[in-house]
Short mmCIF file of C-alpha atoms in Angstrom, two decimals:
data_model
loop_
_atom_site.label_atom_id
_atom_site.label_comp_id
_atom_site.label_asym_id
_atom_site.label_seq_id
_atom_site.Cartn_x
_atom_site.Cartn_y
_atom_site.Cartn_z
CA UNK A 1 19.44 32.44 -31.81
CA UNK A 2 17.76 30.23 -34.62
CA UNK A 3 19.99 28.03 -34.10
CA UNK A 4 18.98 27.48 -30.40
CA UNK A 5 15.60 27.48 -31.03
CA UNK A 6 15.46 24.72 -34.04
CA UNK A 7 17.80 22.45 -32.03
CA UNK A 8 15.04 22.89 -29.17
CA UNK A 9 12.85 22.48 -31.25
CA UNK A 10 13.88 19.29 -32.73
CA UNK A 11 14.91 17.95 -29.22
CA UNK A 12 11.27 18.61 -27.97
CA UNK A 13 9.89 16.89 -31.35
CA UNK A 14 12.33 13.67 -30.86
CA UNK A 15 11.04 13.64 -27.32
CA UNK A 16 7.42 13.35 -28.15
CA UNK A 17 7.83 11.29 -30.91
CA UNK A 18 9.85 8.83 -28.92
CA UNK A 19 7.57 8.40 -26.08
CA UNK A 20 4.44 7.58 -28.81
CA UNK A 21 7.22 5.14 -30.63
CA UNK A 22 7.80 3.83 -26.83
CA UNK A 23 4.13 3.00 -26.06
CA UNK A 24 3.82 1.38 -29.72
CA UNK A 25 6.80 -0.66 -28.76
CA UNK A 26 6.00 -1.44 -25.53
CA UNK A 27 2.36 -2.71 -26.76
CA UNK A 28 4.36 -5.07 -29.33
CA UNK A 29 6.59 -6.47 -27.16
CA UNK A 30 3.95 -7.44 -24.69
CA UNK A 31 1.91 -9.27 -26.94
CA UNK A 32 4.92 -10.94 -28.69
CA UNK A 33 5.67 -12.37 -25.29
CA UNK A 34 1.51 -13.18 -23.97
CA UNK A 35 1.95 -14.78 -27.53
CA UNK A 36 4.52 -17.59 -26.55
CA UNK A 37 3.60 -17.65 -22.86
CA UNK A 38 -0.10 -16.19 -21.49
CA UNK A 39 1.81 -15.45 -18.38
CA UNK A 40 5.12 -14.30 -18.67
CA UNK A 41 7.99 -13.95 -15.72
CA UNK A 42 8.73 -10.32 -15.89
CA UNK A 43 12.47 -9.36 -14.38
CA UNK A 44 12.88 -5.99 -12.72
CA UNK A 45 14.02 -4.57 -15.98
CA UNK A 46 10.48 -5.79 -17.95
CA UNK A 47 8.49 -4.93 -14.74
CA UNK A 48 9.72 -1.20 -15.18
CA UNK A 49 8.65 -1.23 -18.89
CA UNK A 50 5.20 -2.71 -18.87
CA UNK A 51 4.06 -2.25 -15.89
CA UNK A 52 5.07 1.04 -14.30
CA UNK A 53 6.19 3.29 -17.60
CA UNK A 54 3.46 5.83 -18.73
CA UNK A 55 1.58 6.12 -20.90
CA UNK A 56 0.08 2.89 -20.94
CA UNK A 57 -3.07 1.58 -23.44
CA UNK A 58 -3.27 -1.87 -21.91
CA UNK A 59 -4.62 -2.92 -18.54
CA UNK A 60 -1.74 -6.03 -17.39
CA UNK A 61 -2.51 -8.38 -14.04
CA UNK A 62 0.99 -8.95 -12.43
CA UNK A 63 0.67 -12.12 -10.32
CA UNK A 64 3.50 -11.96 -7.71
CA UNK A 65 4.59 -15.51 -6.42
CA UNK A 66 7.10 -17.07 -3.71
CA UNK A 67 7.51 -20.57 -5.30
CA UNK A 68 10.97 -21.56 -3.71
CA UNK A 69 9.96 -24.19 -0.63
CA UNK A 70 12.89 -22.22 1.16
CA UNK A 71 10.92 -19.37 1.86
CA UNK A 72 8.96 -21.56 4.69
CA UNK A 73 11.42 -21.68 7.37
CA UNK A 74 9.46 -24.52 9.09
CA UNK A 75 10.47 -27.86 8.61
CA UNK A 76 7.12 -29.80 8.72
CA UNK A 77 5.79 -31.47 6.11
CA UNK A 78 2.41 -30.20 7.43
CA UNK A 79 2.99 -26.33 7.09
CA UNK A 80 4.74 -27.42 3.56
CA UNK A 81 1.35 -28.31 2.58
CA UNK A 82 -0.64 -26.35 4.07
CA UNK A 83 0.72 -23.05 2.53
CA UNK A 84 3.13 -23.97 -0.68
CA UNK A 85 0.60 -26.47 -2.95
CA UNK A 86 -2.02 -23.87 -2.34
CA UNK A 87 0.18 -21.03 -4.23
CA UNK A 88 0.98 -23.67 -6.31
CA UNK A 89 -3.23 -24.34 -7.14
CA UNK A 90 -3.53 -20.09 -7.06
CA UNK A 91 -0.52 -20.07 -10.57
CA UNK A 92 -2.70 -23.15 -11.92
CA UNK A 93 -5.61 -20.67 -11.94
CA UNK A 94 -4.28 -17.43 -12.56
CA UNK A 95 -2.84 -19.28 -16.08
CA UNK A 96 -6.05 -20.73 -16.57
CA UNK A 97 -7.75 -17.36 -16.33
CA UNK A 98 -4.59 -15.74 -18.78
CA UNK A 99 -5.44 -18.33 -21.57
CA UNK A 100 -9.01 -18.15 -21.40
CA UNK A 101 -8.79 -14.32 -21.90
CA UNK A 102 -5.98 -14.65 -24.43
CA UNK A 103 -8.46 -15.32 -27.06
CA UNK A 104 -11.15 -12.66 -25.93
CA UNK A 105 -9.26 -9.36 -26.03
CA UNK A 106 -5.73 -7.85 -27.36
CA UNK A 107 -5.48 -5.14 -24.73
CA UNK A 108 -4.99 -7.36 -21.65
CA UNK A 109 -1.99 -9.08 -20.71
CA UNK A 110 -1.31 -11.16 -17.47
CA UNK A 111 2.15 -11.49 -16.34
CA UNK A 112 3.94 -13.32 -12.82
CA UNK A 113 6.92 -12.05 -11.02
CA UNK A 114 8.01 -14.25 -8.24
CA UNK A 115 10.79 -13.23 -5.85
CA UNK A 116 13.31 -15.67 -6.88
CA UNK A 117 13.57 -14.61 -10.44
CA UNK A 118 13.86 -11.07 -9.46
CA UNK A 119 13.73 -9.82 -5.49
CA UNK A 120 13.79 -6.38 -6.78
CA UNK A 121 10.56 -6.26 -8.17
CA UNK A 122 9.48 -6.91 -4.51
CA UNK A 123 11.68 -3.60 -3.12
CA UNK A 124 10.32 -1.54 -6.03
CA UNK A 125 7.00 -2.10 -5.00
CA UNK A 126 8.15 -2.31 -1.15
CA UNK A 127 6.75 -5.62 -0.43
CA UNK A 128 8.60 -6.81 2.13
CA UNK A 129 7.02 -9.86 4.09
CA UNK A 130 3.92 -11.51 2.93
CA UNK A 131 0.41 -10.13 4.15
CA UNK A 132 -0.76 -11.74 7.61
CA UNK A 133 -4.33 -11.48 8.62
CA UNK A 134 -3.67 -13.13 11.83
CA UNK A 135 -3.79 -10.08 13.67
CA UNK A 136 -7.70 -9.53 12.06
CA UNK A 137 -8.43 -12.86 13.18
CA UNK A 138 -7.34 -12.97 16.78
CA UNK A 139 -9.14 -9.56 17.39
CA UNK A 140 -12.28 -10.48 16.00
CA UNK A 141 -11.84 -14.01 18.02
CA UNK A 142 -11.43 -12.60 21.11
CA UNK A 143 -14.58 -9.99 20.26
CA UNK A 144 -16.49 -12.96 19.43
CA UNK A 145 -15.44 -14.92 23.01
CA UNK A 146 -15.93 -11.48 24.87
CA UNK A 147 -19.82 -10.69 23.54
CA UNK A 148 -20.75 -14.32 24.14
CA UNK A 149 -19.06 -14.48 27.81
CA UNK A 150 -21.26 -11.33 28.48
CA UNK A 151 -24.23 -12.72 26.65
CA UNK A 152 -24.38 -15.99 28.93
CA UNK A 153 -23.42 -14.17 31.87
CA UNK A 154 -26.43 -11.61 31.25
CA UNK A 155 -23.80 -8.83 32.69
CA UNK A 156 -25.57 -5.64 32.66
CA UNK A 157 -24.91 -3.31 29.48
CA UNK A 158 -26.75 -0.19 31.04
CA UNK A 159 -23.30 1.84 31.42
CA UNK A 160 -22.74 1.32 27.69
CA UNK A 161 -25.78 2.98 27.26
CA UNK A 162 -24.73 6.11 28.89
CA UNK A 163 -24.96 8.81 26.11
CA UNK A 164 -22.56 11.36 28.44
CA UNK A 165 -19.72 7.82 27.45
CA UNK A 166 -20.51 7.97 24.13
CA UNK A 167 -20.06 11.87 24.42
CA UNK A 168 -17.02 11.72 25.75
CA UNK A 169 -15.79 9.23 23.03
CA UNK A 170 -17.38 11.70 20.13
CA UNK A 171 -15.12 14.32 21.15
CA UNK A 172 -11.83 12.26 21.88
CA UNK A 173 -12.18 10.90 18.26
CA UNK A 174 -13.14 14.17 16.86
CA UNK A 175 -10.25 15.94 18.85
CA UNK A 176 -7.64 13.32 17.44
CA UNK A 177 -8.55 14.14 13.94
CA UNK A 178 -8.69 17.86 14.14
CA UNK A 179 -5.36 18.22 16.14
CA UNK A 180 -3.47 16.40 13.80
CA UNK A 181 -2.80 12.83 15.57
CA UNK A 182 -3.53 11.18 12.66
CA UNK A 183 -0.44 12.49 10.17
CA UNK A 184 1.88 11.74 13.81
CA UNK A 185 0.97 7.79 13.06
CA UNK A 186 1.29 8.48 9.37
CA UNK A 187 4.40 10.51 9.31
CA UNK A 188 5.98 9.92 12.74
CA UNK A 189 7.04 13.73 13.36
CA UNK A 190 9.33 14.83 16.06
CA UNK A 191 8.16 16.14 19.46
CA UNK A 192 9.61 19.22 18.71
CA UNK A 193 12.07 21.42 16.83
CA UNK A 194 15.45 20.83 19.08
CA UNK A 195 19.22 20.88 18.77
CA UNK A 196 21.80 18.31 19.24
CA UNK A 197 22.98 19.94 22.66
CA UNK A 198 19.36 19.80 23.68
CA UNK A 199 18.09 23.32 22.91
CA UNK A 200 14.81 24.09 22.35
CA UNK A 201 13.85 26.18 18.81
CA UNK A 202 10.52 25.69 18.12
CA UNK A 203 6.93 24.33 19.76
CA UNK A 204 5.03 25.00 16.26
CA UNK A 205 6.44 24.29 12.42
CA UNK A 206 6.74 27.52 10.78
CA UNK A 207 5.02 26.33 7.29
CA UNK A 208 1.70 24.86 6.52
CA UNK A 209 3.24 21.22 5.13
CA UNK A 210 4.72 19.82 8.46
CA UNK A 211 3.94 19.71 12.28
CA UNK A 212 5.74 18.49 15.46
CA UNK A 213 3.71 16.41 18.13
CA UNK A 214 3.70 19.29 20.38
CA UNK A 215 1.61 21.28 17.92
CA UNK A 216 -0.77 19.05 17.95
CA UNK A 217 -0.96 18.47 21.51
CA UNK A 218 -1.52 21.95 21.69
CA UNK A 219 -4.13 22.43 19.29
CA UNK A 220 -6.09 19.74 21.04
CA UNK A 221 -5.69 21.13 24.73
CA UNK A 222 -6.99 24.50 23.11
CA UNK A 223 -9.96 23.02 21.76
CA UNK A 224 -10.72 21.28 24.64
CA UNK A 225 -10.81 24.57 26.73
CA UNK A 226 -12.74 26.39 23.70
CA UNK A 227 -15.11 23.47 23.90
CA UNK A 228 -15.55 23.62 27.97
CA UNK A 229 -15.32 27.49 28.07
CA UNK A 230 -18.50 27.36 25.58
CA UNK A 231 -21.02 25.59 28.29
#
């Protein structure tokens, strides 16, 4: 029985020590690479250790890049310049802002990971296509061109002025939330609890940590009839 409990003993000990020997190592080896390079390309392995191990006593900027012209599929010399020489100008500065800090502080570190050195950086983090805001910009174009046909038009806004609308809206919005539509767009539940051969189990989850649609569409019918049984 001693035995057992001074080899768990030393097995928890090692394991403490080691993480505090890990953190002191992991703060060295950082700074002996912002030392040679203020921006460092991290692979998947280094991008584990410094940037997503805990505990951490250093704040690090990871700067992820697509540098390869093959990523733009487009032939053109136009979209060539249009998008690549301006990630280009965005490294320039990022390095600019990693020496300039160099000097100021020990206890942050700048680092780039582009996806040609190491795509699984990308997966880890489940970055998967670049960010578009084209979507943002078409829908606040076409708001734009819609208020300023029915500003020069002087159409008539008296029906959006309706408060029984705006009522109706209210409790739509507030019914969504309540019955649970929000976690089906988040976790994309089933309609229902069903069998291969098409038998029906179950309308409503049995635990509190999961719901079908159908429990939600139920939920919302009832407080729609609580709500018109109340006037």
């Amino acid at each position: 029985m001693y035995v057992v409990l001074s080899a768990f003993l030393c097995i928890l000990g090692y394991c403490y020590g080691f993480q505090e020997y890990s953190l002191d190592v992991r703060f060295r080896r950082l700074s002996e690479l912002s030392l040679y390079n203020s921006v460092p390309k991290f692979t998947s392995d280094e991008f584990r250790t410094f940037a997503l191990s805990k505990p951490r006593n250093y704040s690090l900027f990871v700067f992820l890049t697509a540098l390869s012209k093959h990523h733009f599929t487009d032939q053109l010399k136009q979209v060539e310049v249009c998008y690549f020489y301006p990630i280009r100008l965005a490294e320039q500065e990022f390095r600019i802002l990693a020496d300039s800090w160099k000097r100021r502080s020990g206890e942050l570190f700048f680092a780039l990971a582009d996806h040609d050195r190491d795509p699984e950086i990308f997966q880890i983090i489940r970055v998967v296509r670049p960010p578009s805001y084209m979507g943002t910009f078409l829908l606040a174009l076409f708001m734009t061109i819609g208020g300023a046909a029915l500003w020069f038009r002087r159409v008539s806004l008296s029906p959006l002025l309706n408060p029984s609308l705006w009522c109706m809206l209210s409790l739509a919005l507030i019914f969504c939330g309540i019955s649970g539509q929000v976690y089906n767009q988040i976790r994309g539940p089933p309609l229902l609890h069903g069998t291969p051969s098409g038998e029906i189990k179950a309308f409503i989850y049995p635990g509190s940590d999961y719901q079908f649609v159908a429990e939600t569409l139920i939920v919302m019918m009832l407080c729609i009839l609580f709500l018109h049984s109340s006037y």
